[in-house]
Amino acid sequence: MILPVFALYGKHLQGYSPLWVGLAIGAYGLTQAILQIPMGMASDKFGRRKIIVIGLLVFAIGSAVAASSDSVIGVVIGRALQGAGAIASAILALAADLSRDEKRPKVMAIIGVSIGTSFAIAMVVGPILASHWGLSGLFWLTAALAIVGIGVVQLAVPKVVSHAPKGDTMPAPKRLGKMLKDPQLIRLDLGIFLLHFLLTSIFVVMPAMLVKAGLPSDRHWELYFPIVVIAFFGMVPMIIIAEKKHMSRQMVQIALVIMLAALGSAWFLKHWLWGLILALLLFFVAFNFLEATLPALIARIAPAGDKGSAMGIYSSSQFLGAFFGGSLAGAMAEYANKQGVLLMAAVLVLLWLWMSRGMRHPSNLKSVSLNADHIVGREQQLASGLSALPGVLEVNVMADESAIYLKVNTQEFDLAKARDLLAEAG
């Protein structure tokens, strides 16, 4: 909700400047990036529910600090505190704990859809509420929503008695280095860094460009609503083609070309409102596709048993992108010019397009985790037996976690046969 309105409704704050606007937008991402992995690991040691509640309390405190501040520096501090409530990995781990192996991918997909839906709703609701309540009203609302979230966790979420295999959800510090050496994973990590860099940098300058082109700030929601809806339906065919035709790399490149077209429209048609509308529409079609596609590729490419580590680096890259995008765009808008932000964004998209040449489509690949007791001393036997099953490409037996991780070809692999083998061995 803050993203599309801060540059406009923060002007009353002491010390307001484009640089501080960028820092306020991006500060949330910095603390998220720093604390995401540690908070996830803490949830493994102290309990998911406890860490989630603490994170929501910290977020609520940060919201209150931002809402009560008369200076932009106070808002930046509040935003940094909000980000310190970094509970995304703990929430995913809790969801994994609550779900069976075969249902876990659907659960994670539903969470992903809910995140995308909330983002779309917030883009519309934020400008409406800001026009009535101001910026502080939005921050108080986020504090209230955090408290509601605590109630949901305490009252509506079932008590967990089992734990999902750690490799599915939790990063392992010893294996993080391995993730940073995989060229396919690196491309995706840099991709999500650049995607959120672009998102935050664009919204440092775009709200003011819309006002200058003739759209009052209290009517921005009228623009965001149809754009969000049309962009959602616009990216669906791209996802279908990428999956059905095994053309992930080509569709990512098409999305980047669409994003270049969006930035070009904003640059050349900046004085024409319909030109900026076209730019935003194209931008969000590409953004929505990439936001949905990149994490799915990470999950499929990550080595067996290391999905949690791969996703941990991915999430930190995402939030770092938000921080640097807001900060650098704010500095450029203050010390150079706002149009330079668009030029910087276009150069980064071209860089991303160049990097994408080496992408591979992970055809029919899937990670499968199996809980398995009493496997100490039988690791090699189980690994050999599972490796011989049709469709099994990689086996990782983790005796200390009582878990076995597989990378499989979904067209050939039969989960029932793997379970039968484990039952016979047990």
PDB file of N, CA and C in Angstrom, residues 22-109:
ATOM      1  N   GLY A  22      13.379   7.384  -1.724  1.00  0.00           N
ATOM      2  CA  GLY A  22      13.945   6.098  -2.128  1.00  0.00           C
ATOM      3  C   GLY A  22      14.391   5.264  -0.944  1.00  0.00           C
ATOM      4  N   LEU A  23      15.024   5.910   0.047  1.00  0.00           N
ATOM      5  CA  LEU A  23      15.461   5.176   1.236  1.00  0.00           C
ATOM      6  C   LEU A  23      14.277   4.645   2.033  1.00  0.00           C
ATOM      7  N   ALA A  24      13.200   5.439   2.120  1.00  0.00           N
ATOM      8  CA  ALA A  24      12.012   4.996   2.854  1.00  0.00           C
ATOM      9  C   ALA A  24      11.354   3.806   2.168  1.00  0.00           C
ATOM     10  N   ILE A  25      11.313   3.845   0.855  1.00  0.00           N
ATOM     11  CA  ILE A  25      10.727   2.728   0.112  1.00  0.00           C
ATOM     12  C   ILE A  25      11.616   1.492   0.221  1.00  0.00           C
ATOM     13  N   GLY A  26      12.934   1.684   0.171  1.00  0.00           N
ATOM     14  CA  GLY A  26      13.849   0.553   0.127  1.00  0.00           C
ATOM     15  C   GLY A  26      14.310   0.023   1.469  1.00  0.00           C
ATOM     16  N   ALA A  27      14.197   0.816   2.558  1.00  0.00           N
ATOM     17  CA  ALA A  27      14.728   0.402   3.859  1.00  0.00           C
ATOM     18  C   ALA A  27      14.128  -0.919   4.322  1.00  0.00           C
ATOM     19  N   TYR A  28      12.868  -1.124   4.038  1.00  0.00           N
ATOM     20  CA  TYR A  28      12.185  -2.371   4.384  1.00  0.00           C
ATOM     21  C   TYR A  28      12.925  -3.570   3.794  1.00  0.00           C
ATOM     22  N   GLY A  29      13.366  -3.421   2.551  1.00  0.00           N
ATOM     23  CA  GLY A  29      14.041  -4.519   1.874  1.00  0.00           C
ATOM     24  C   GLY A  29      15.387  -4.859   2.483  1.00  0.00           C
ATOM     25  N   LEU A  30      16.115  -3.854   2.991  1.00  0.00           N
ATOM     26  CA  LEU A  30      17.444  -4.110   3.557  1.00  0.00           C
ATOM     27  C   LEU A  30      17.362  -4.995   4.784  1.00  0.00           C
ATOM     28  N   THR A  31      16.500  -4.646   5.732  1.00  0.00           N
ATOM     29  CA  THR A  31      16.411  -5.449   6.946  1.00  0.00           C
ATOM     30  C   THR A  31      15.778  -6.812   6.656  1.00  0.00           C
ATOM     31  N   GLN A  32      14.858  -6.869   5.713  1.00  0.00           N
ATOM     32  CA  GLN A  32      14.316  -8.167   5.304  1.00  0.00           C
ATOM     33  C   GLN A  32      15.427  -9.067   4.773  1.00  0.00           C
ATOM     34  N   ALA A  33      16.267  -8.505   3.906  1.00  0.00           N
ATOM     35  CA  ALA A  33      17.337  -9.305   3.298  1.00  0.00           C
ATOM     36  C   ALA A  33      18.320  -9.810   4.341  1.00  0.00           C
ATOM     37  N   ILE A  34      18.639  -8.969   5.324  1.00  0.00           N
ATOM     38  CA  ILE A  34      19.618  -9.342   6.339  1.00  0.00           C
ATOM     39  C   ILE A  34      19.063 -10.413   7.284  1.00  0.00           C
ATOM     40  N   LEU A  35      17.773 -10.302   7.625  1.00  0.00           N
ATOM     41  CA  LEU A  35      17.219 -11.133   8.700  1.00  0.00           C
ATOM     42  C   LEU A  35      16.386 -12.313   8.224  1.00  0.00           C
ATOM     43  N   GLN A  36      16.115 -12.420   6.936  1.00  0.00           N
ATOM     44  CA  GLN A  36      15.236 -13.475   6.448  1.00  0.00           C
ATOM     45  C   GLN A  36      15.760 -14.872   6.806  1.00  0.00           C
ATOM     46  N   ILE A  37      17.015 -15.133   6.489  1.00  0.00           N
ATOM     47  CA  ILE A  37      17.583 -16.453   6.778  1.00  0.00           C
ATOM     48  C   ILE A  37      17.755 -16.676   8.286  1.00  0.00           C
ATOM     49  N   PRO A  38      18.305 -15.714   9.055  1.00  0.00           N
ATOM     50  CA  PRO A  38      18.412 -15.927  10.505  1.00  0.00           C
ATOM     51  C   PRO A  38      17.063 -16.166  11.193  1.00  0.00           C
ATOM     52  N   MET A  39      16.024 -15.445  10.774  1.00  0.00           N
ATOM     53  CA  MET A  39      14.708 -15.638  11.396  1.00  0.00           C
ATOM     54  C   MET A  39      14.156 -17.017  11.057  1.00  0.00           C
ATOM     55  N   GLY A  40      14.396 -17.476   9.838  1.00  0.00           N
ATOM     56  CA  GLY A  40      13.953 -18.817   9.476  1.00  0.00           C
ATOM     57  C   GLY A  40      14.647 -19.873  10.312  1.00  0.00           C
ATOM     58  N   MET A  41      15.951 -19.711  10.506  1.00  0.00           N
ATOM     59  CA  MET A  41      16.711 -20.663  11.321  1.00  0.00           C
ATOM     60  C   MET A  41      16.270 -20.596  12.785  1.00  0.00           C
ATOM     61  N   ALA A  42      15.933 -19.388  13.258  1.00  0.00           N
ATOM     62  CA  ALA A  42      15.453 -19.256  14.638  1.00  0.00           C
ATOM     63  C   ALA A  42      14.124 -19.983  14.822  1.00  0.00           C
ATOM     64  N   SER A  43      13.286 -19.964  13.778  1.00  0.00           N
ATOM     65  CA  SER A  43      12.001 -20.666  13.881  1.00  0.00           C
ATOM     66  C   SER A  43      12.212 -22.171  13.976  1.00  0.00           C
ATOM     67  N   ASP A  44      13.287 -22.645  13.400  1.00  0.00           N
ATOM     68  CA  ASP A  44      13.600 -24.072  13.476  1.00  0.00           C
ATOM     69  C   ASP A  44      14.041 -24.444  14.889  1.00  0.00           C
ATOM     70  N   LYS A  45      14.674 -23.506  15.574  1.00  0.00           N
ATOM     71  CA  LYS A  45      15.195 -23.781  16.921  1.00  0.00           C
ATOM     72  C   LYS A  45      14.169 -23.482  18.013  1.00  0.00           C
ATOM     73  N   PHE A  46      13.438 -22.367  17.880  1.00  0.00           N
ATOM     74  CA  PHE A  46      12.557 -21.921  18.959  1.00  0.00           C
ATOM     75  C   PHE A  46      11.071 -22.152  18.669  1.00  0.00           C
ATOM     76  N   GLY A  47      10.746 -22.546  17.434  1.00  0.00           N
ATOM     77  CA  GLY A  47       9.342 -22.784  17.097  1.00  0.00           C
ATOM     78  C   GLY A  47       8.828 -21.779  16.088  1.00  0.00           C
ATOM     79  N   ARG A  48       8.108 -22.284  15.089  1.00  0.00           N
ATOM     80  CA  ARG A  48       7.596 -21.408  14.027  1.00  0.00           C
ATOM     81  C   ARG A  48       6.658 -20.335  14.588  1.00  0.00           C
ATOM     82  N   ARG A  49       5.679 -20.785  15.363  1.00  0.00           N
ATOM     83  CA  ARG A  49       4.625 -19.874  15.832  1.00  0.00           C
ATOM     84  C   ARG A  49       5.209 -18.728  16.645  1.00  0.00           C
ATOM     85  N   LYS A  50       6.154 -19.043  17.520  1.00  0.00           N
ATOM     86  CA  LYS A  50       6.737 -18.012  18.374  1.00  0.00           C
ATOM     87  C   LYS A  50       7.473 -16.953  17.544  1.00  0.00           C
ATOM     88  N   ILE A  51       8.251 -17.390  16.569  1.00  0.00           N
ATOM     89  CA  ILE A  51       9.010 -16.448  15.747  1.00  0.00           C
ATOM     90  C   ILE A  51       8.074 -15.613  14.859  1.00  0.00           C
ATOM     91  N   ILE A  52       7.027 -16.240  14.349  1.00  0.00           N
ATOM     92  CA  ILE A  52       6.068 -15.491  13.522  1.00  0.00           C
ATOM     93  C   ILE A  52       5.395 -14.402  14.346  1.00  0.00           C
ATOM     94  N   VAL A  53       4.983 -14.723  15.560  1.00  0.00           N
ATOM     95  CA  VAL A  53       4.350 -13.720  16.434  1.00  0.00           C
ATOM     96  C   VAL A  53       5.323 -12.591  16.758  1.00  0.00           C
ATOM     97  N   ILE A  54       6.570 -12.943  17.087  1.00  0.00           N
ATOM     98  CA  ILE A  54       7.570 -11.907  17.369  1.00  0.00           C
ATOM     99  C   ILE A  54       7.771 -11.024  16.149  1.00  0.00           C
ATOM    100  N   GLY A  55       7.885 -11.645  14.964  1.00  0.00           N
ATOM    101  CA  GLY A  55       8.070 -10.873  13.745  1.00  0.00           C
ATOM    102  C   GLY A  55       6.914  -9.917  13.473  1.00  0.00           C
ATOM    103  N   LEU A  56       5.689 -10.369  13.701  1.00  0.00           N
ATOM    104  CA  LEU A  56       4.524  -9.503  13.493  1.00  0.00           C
ATOM    105  C   LEU A  56       4.498  -8.358  14.506  1.00  0.00           C
ATOM    106  N   LEU A  57       4.929  -8.639  15.733  1.00  0.00           N
ATOM    107  CA  LEU A  57       5.006  -7.564  16.736  1.00  0.00           C
ATOM    108  C   LEU A  57       6.033  -6.513  16.333  1.00  0.00           C
ATOM    109  N   VAL A  58       7.192  -6.975  15.850  1.00  0.00           N
ATOM    110  CA  VAL A  58       8.223  -6.032  15.401  1.00  0.00           C
ATOM    111  C   VAL A  58       7.700  -5.219  14.225  1.00  0.00           C
ATOM    112  N   PHE A  59       7.006  -5.877  13.295  1.00  0.00           N
ATOM    113  CA  PHE A  59       6.414  -5.161  12.160  1.00  0.00           C
ATOM    114  C   PHE A  59       5.417  -4.106  12.644  1.00  0.00           C
ATOM    115  N   ALA A  60       4.567  -4.463  13.616  1.00  0.00           N
ATOM    116  CA  ALA A  60       3.576  -3.519  14.140  1.00  0.00           C
ATOM    117  C   ALA A  60       4.256  -2.320  14.806  1.00  0.00           C
ATOM    118  N   ILE A  61       5.335  -2.586  15.560  1.00  0.00           N
ATOM    119  CA  ILE A  61       6.078  -1.490  16.196  1.00  0.00           C
ATOM    120  C   ILE A  61       6.669  -0.576  15.130  1.00  0.00           C
ATOM    121  N   GLY A  62       7.256  -1.156  14.100  1.00  0.00           N
ATOM    122  CA  GLY A  62       7.796  -0.343  13.010  1.00  0.00           C
ATOM    123  C   GLY A  62       6.721   0.495  12.334  1.00  0.00           C
ATOM    124  N   SER A  63       5.542  -0.071  12.149  1.00  0.00           N
ATOM    125  CA  SER A  63       4.431   0.664  11.549  1.00  0.00           C
ATOM    126  C   SER A  63       4.045   1.852  12.423  1.00  0.00           C
ATOM    127  N   ALA A  64       3.995   1.616  13.749  1.00  0.00           N
ATOM    128  CA  ALA A  64       3.634   2.699  14.670  1.00  0.00           C
ATOM    129  C   ALA A  64       4.685   3.803  14.663  1.00  0.00           C
ATOM    130  N   VAL A  65       5.958   3.421  14.606  1.00  0.00           N
ATOM    131  CA  VAL A  65       7.033   4.421  14.544  1.00  0.00           C
ATOM    132  C   VAL A  65       6.886   5.273  13.284  1.00  0.00           C
ATOM    133  N   ALA A  66       6.650   4.634  12.148  1.00  0.00           N
ATOM    134  CA  ALA A  66       6.487   5.376  10.891  1.00  0.00           C
ATOM    135  C   ALA A  66       5.250   6.262  10.927  1.00  0.00           C
ATOM    136  N   ALA A  67       4.146   5.742  11.484  1.00  0.00           N
ATOM    137  CA  ALA A  67       2.898   6.511  11.533  1.00  0.00           C
ATOM    138  C   ALA A  67       3.028   7.734  12.426  1.00  0.00           C
ATOM    139  N   SER A  68       3.843   7.636  13.465  1.00  0.00           N
ATOM    140  CA  SER A  68       3.968   8.736  14.443  1.00  0.00           C
ATOM    141  C   SER A  68       5.040   9.748  14.067  1.00  0.00           C
ATOM    142  N   SER A  69       5.789   9.496  13.024  1.00  0.00           N
ATOM    143  CA  SER A  69       6.934  10.351  12.696  1.00  0.00           C
ATOM    144  C   SER A  69       6.517  11.573  11.888  1.00  0.00           C
ATOM    145  N   ASP A  70       7.130  12.699  12.232  1.00  0.00           N
ATOM    146  CA  ASP A  70       6.938  13.934  11.471  1.00  0.00           C
ATOM    147  C   ASP A  70       8.060  14.152  10.473  1.00  0.00           C
ATOM    148  N   SER A  71       9.114  13.350  10.575  1.00  0.00           N
ATOM    149  CA  SER A  71      10.257  13.510   9.678  1.00  0.00           C
ATOM    150  C   SER A  71      10.415  12.271   8.809  1.00  0.00           C
ATOM    151  N   VAL A  72      11.011  12.472   7.666  1.00  0.00           N
ATOM    152  CA  VAL A  72      11.213  11.352   6.759  1.00  0.00           C
ATOM    153  C   VAL A  72      12.229  10.366   7.330  1.00  0.00           C
ATOM    154  N   ILE A  73      13.169  10.867   8.156  1.00  0.00           N
ATOM    155  CA  ILE A  73      14.132   9.969   8.792  1.00  0.00           C
ATOM    156  C   ILE A  73      13.412   9.004   9.734  1.00  0.00           C
ATOM    157  N   GLY A  74      12.427   9.517  10.476  1.00  0.00           N
ATOM    158  CA  GLY A  74      11.642   8.654  11.359  1.00  0.00           C
ATOM    159  C   GLY A  74      10.893   7.590  10.593  1.00  0.00           C
ATOM    160  N   VAL A  75      10.387   7.942   9.418  1.00  0.00           N
ATOM    161  CA  VAL A  75       9.682   6.964   8.591  1.00  0.00           C
ATOM    162  C   VAL A  75      10.656   5.897   8.086  1.00  0.00           C
ATOM    163  N   VAL A  76      11.853   6.313   7.708  1.00  0.00           N
ATOM    164  CA  VAL A  76      12.862   5.340   7.266  1.00  0.00           C
ATOM    165  C   VAL A  76      13.171   4.347   8.391  1.00  0.00           C
ATOM    166  N   ILE A  77      13.307   4.864   9.621  1.00  0.00           N
ATOM    167  CA  ILE A  77      13.563   3.981  10.768  1.00  0.00           C
ATOM    168  C   ILE A  77      12.382   3.021  10.959  1.00  0.00           C
ATOM    169  N   GLY A  78      11.177   3.556  10.851  1.00  0.00           N
ATOM    170  CA  GLY A  78       9.992   2.713  10.980  1.00  0.00           C
ATOM    171  C   GLY A  78       9.934   1.643   9.909  1.00  0.00           C
ATOM    172  N   ARG A  79      10.263   2.014   8.688  1.00  0.00           N
ATOM    173  CA  ARG A  79      10.259   1.040   7.588  1.00  0.00           C
ATOM    174  C   ARG A  79      11.312  -0.050   7.809  1.00  0.00           C
ATOM    175  N   ALA A  80      12.481   0.354   8.327  1.00  0.00           N
ATOM    176  CA  ALA A  80      13.513  -0.639   8.619  1.00  0.00           C
ATOM    177  C   ALA A  80      13.050  -1.607   9.707  1.00  0.00           C
ATOM    178  N   LEU A  81      12.334  -1.087  10.708  1.00  0.00           N
ATOM    179  CA  LEU A  81      11.785  -1.952  11.750  1.00  0.00           C
ATOM    180  C   LEU A  81      10.722  -2.891  11.178  1.00  0.00           C
ATOM    181  N   GLN A  82       9.899  -2.377  10.286  1.00  0.00           N
ATOM    182  CA  GLN A  82       8.916  -3.248   9.638  1.00  0.00           C
ATOM    183  C   GLN A  82       9.614  -4.434   8.972  1.00  0.00           C
ATOM    184  N   GLY A  83      10.672  -4.141   8.242  1.00  0.00           N
ATOM    185  CA  GLY A  83      11.393  -5.202   7.555  1.00  0.00           C
ATOM    186  C   GLY A  83      12.064  -6.174   8.503  1.00  0.00           C
ATOM    187  N   ALA A  84      12.372  -5.713   9.729  1.00  0.00           N
ATOM    188  CA  ALA A  84      13.011  -6.597  10.699  1.00  0.00           C
ATOM    189  C   ALA A  84      12.068  -7.716  11.145  1.00  0.00           C
ATOM    190  N   GLY A  85      10.784  -7.548  10.923  1.00  0.00           N
ATOM    191  CA  GLY A  85       9.846  -8.634  11.189  1.00  0.00           C
ATOM    192  C   GLY A  85       9.833  -9.605  10.025  1.00  0.00           C
ATOM    193  N   ALA A  86      10.977 -10.196   9.739  1.00  0.00           N
ATOM    194  CA  ALA A  86      11.177 -10.990   8.518  1.00  0.00           C
ATOM    195  C   ALA A  86      10.728 -12.431   8.746  1.00  0.00           C
ATOM    196  N   ILE A  87       9.471 -12.711   8.472  1.00  0.00           N
ATOM    197  CA  ILE A  87       8.905 -14.014   8.842  1.00  0.00           C
ATOM    198  C   ILE A  87       8.504 -14.855   7.634  1.00  0.00           C
ATOM    199  N   ALA A  88       8.862 -14.434   6.426  1.00  0.00           N
ATOM    200  CA  ALA A  88       8.420 -15.171   5.236  1.00  0.00           C
ATOM    201  C   ALA A  88       8.894 -16.621   5.277  1.00  0.00           C
ATOM    202  N   SER A  89      10.170 -16.835   5.598  1.00  0.00           N
ATOM    203  CA  SER A  89      10.691 -18.204   5.601  1.00  0.00           C
ATOM    204  C   SER A  89      10.059 -19.029   6.716  1.00  0.00           C
ATOM    205  N   ALA A  90       9.786 -18.404   7.862  1.00  0.00           N
ATOM    206  CA  ALA A  90       9.150 -19.123   8.963  1.00  0.00           C
ATOM    207  C   ALA A  90       7.721 -19.529   8.602  1.00  0.00           C
ATOM    208  N   ILE A  91       7.034 -18.652   7.885  1.00  0.00           N
ATOM    209  CA  ILE A  91       5.659 -18.961   7.460  1.00  0.00           C
ATOM    210  C   ILE A  91       5.650 -20.122   6.468  1.00  0.00           C
ATOM    211  N   LEU A  92       6.567 -20.089   5.513  1.00  0.00           N
ATOM    212  CA  LEU A  92       6.645 -21.185   4.544  1.00  0.00           C
ATOM    213  C   LEU A  92       6.986 -22.498   5.237  1.00  0.00           C
ATOM    214  N   ALA A  93       7.878 -22.435   6.224  1.00  0.00           N
ATOM    215  CA  ALA A  93       8.235 -23.645   6.962  1.00  0.00           C
ATOM    216  C   ALA A  93       7.038 -24.172   7.752  1.00  0.00           C
ATOM    217  N   LEU A  94       6.263 -23.272   8.361  1.00  0.00           N
ATOM    218  CA  LEU A  94       5.071 -23.688   9.094  1.00  0.00           C
ATOM    219  C   LEU A  94       4.059 -24.335   8.152  1.00  0.00           C
ATOM    220  N   ALA A  95       3.884 -23.736   6.975  1.00  0.00           N
ATOM    221  CA  ALA A  95       2.961 -24.311   5.989  1.00  0.00           C
ATOM    222  C   ALA A  95       3.417 -25.706   5.568  1.00  0.00           C
ATOM    223  N   ALA A  96       4.723 -25.875   5.431  1.00  0.00           N
ATOM    224  CA  ALA A  96       5.255 -27.187   5.077  1.00  0.00           C
ATOM    225  C   ALA A  96       5.019 -28.193   6.205  1.00  0.00           C
ATOM    226  N   ASP A  97       5.183 -27.732   7.458  1.00  0.00           N
ATOM    227  CA  ASP A  97       4.942 -28.613   8.600  1.00  0.00           C
ATOM    228  C   ASP A  97       3.495 -29.103   8.643  1.00  0.00           C
ATOM    229  N   LEU A  98       2.585 -28.275   8.182  1.00  0.00           N
ATOM    230  CA  LEU A  98       1.153 -28.574   8.261  1.00  0.00           C
ATOM    231  C   LEU A  98       0.639 -29.385   7.082  1.00  0.00           C
ATOM    232  N   SER A  99       1.482 -29.658   6.105  1.00  0.00           N
ATOM    233  CA  SER A  99       1.002 -30.293   4.880  1.00  0.00           C
ATOM    234  C   SER A  99       1.727 -31.608   4.615  1.00  0.00           C
ATOM    235  N   ARG A 100       1.019 -32.537   3.964  1.00  0.00           N
ATOM    236  CA  ARG A 100       1.624 -33.809   3.575  1.00  0.00           C
ATOM    237  C   ARG A 100       2.531 -33.600   2.371  1.00  0.00           C
ATOM    238  N   ASP A 101       3.445 -34.537   2.170  1.00  0.00           N
ATOM    239  CA  ASP A 101       4.423 -34.432   1.079  1.00  0.00           C
ATOM    240  C   ASP A 101       3.754 -34.135  -0.252  1.00  0.00           C
ATOM    241  N   GLU A 102       2.720 -34.932  -0.572  1.00  0.00           N
ATOM    242  CA  GLU A 102       2.126 -34.821  -1.905  1.00  0.00           C
ATOM    243  C   GLU A 102       1.306 -33.553  -2.089  1.00  0.00           C
ATOM    244  N   LYS A 103       0.900 -32.914  -0.971  1.00  0.00           N
ATOM    245  CA  LYS A 103       0.098 -31.693  -1.055  1.00  0.00           C
ATOM    246  C   LYS A 103       0.938 -30.427  -0.924  1.00  0.00           C
ATOM    247  N   ARG A 104       2.205 -30.596  -0.537  1.00  0.00           N
ATOM    248  CA  ARG A 104       3.029 -29.421  -0.230  1.00  0.00           C
ATOM    249  C   ARG A 104       3.196 -28.471  -1.418  1.00  0.00           C
ATOM    250  N   PRO A 105       3.430 -28.963  -2.640  1.00  0.00           N
ATOM    251  CA  PRO A 105       3.539 -28.019  -3.769  1.00  0.00           C
ATOM    252  C   PRO A 105       2.283 -27.178  -3.973  1.00  0.00           C
ATOM    253  N   LYS A 106       1.106 -27.776  -3.768  1.00  0.00           N
ATOM    254  CA  LYS A 106      -0.140 -27.013  -3.912  1.00  0.00           C
ATOM    255  C   LYS A 106      -0.257 -25.946  -2.830  1.00  0.00           C
ATOM    256  N   VAL A 107       0.149 -26.308  -1.599  1.00  0.00           N
ATOM    257  CA  VAL A 107       0.102 -25.346  -0.494  1.00  0.00           C
ATOM    258  C   VAL A 107       0.986 -24.139  -0.801  1.00  0.00           C
ATOM    259  N   MET A 108       2.201 -24.404  -1.277  1.00  0.00           N
ATOM    260  CA  MET A 108       3.122 -23.314  -1.593  1.00  0.00           C
ATOM    261  C   MET A 108       2.586 -22.470  -2.755  1.00  0.00           C
ATOM    262  N   ALA A 109       1.930 -23.117  -3.706  1.00  0.00           N
ATOM    263  CA  ALA A 109       1.350 -22.375  -4.828  1.00  0.00           C
ATOM    264  C   ALA A 109       0.235 -21.460  -4.348  1.00  0.00           C
TER     265      ALA A 109
END
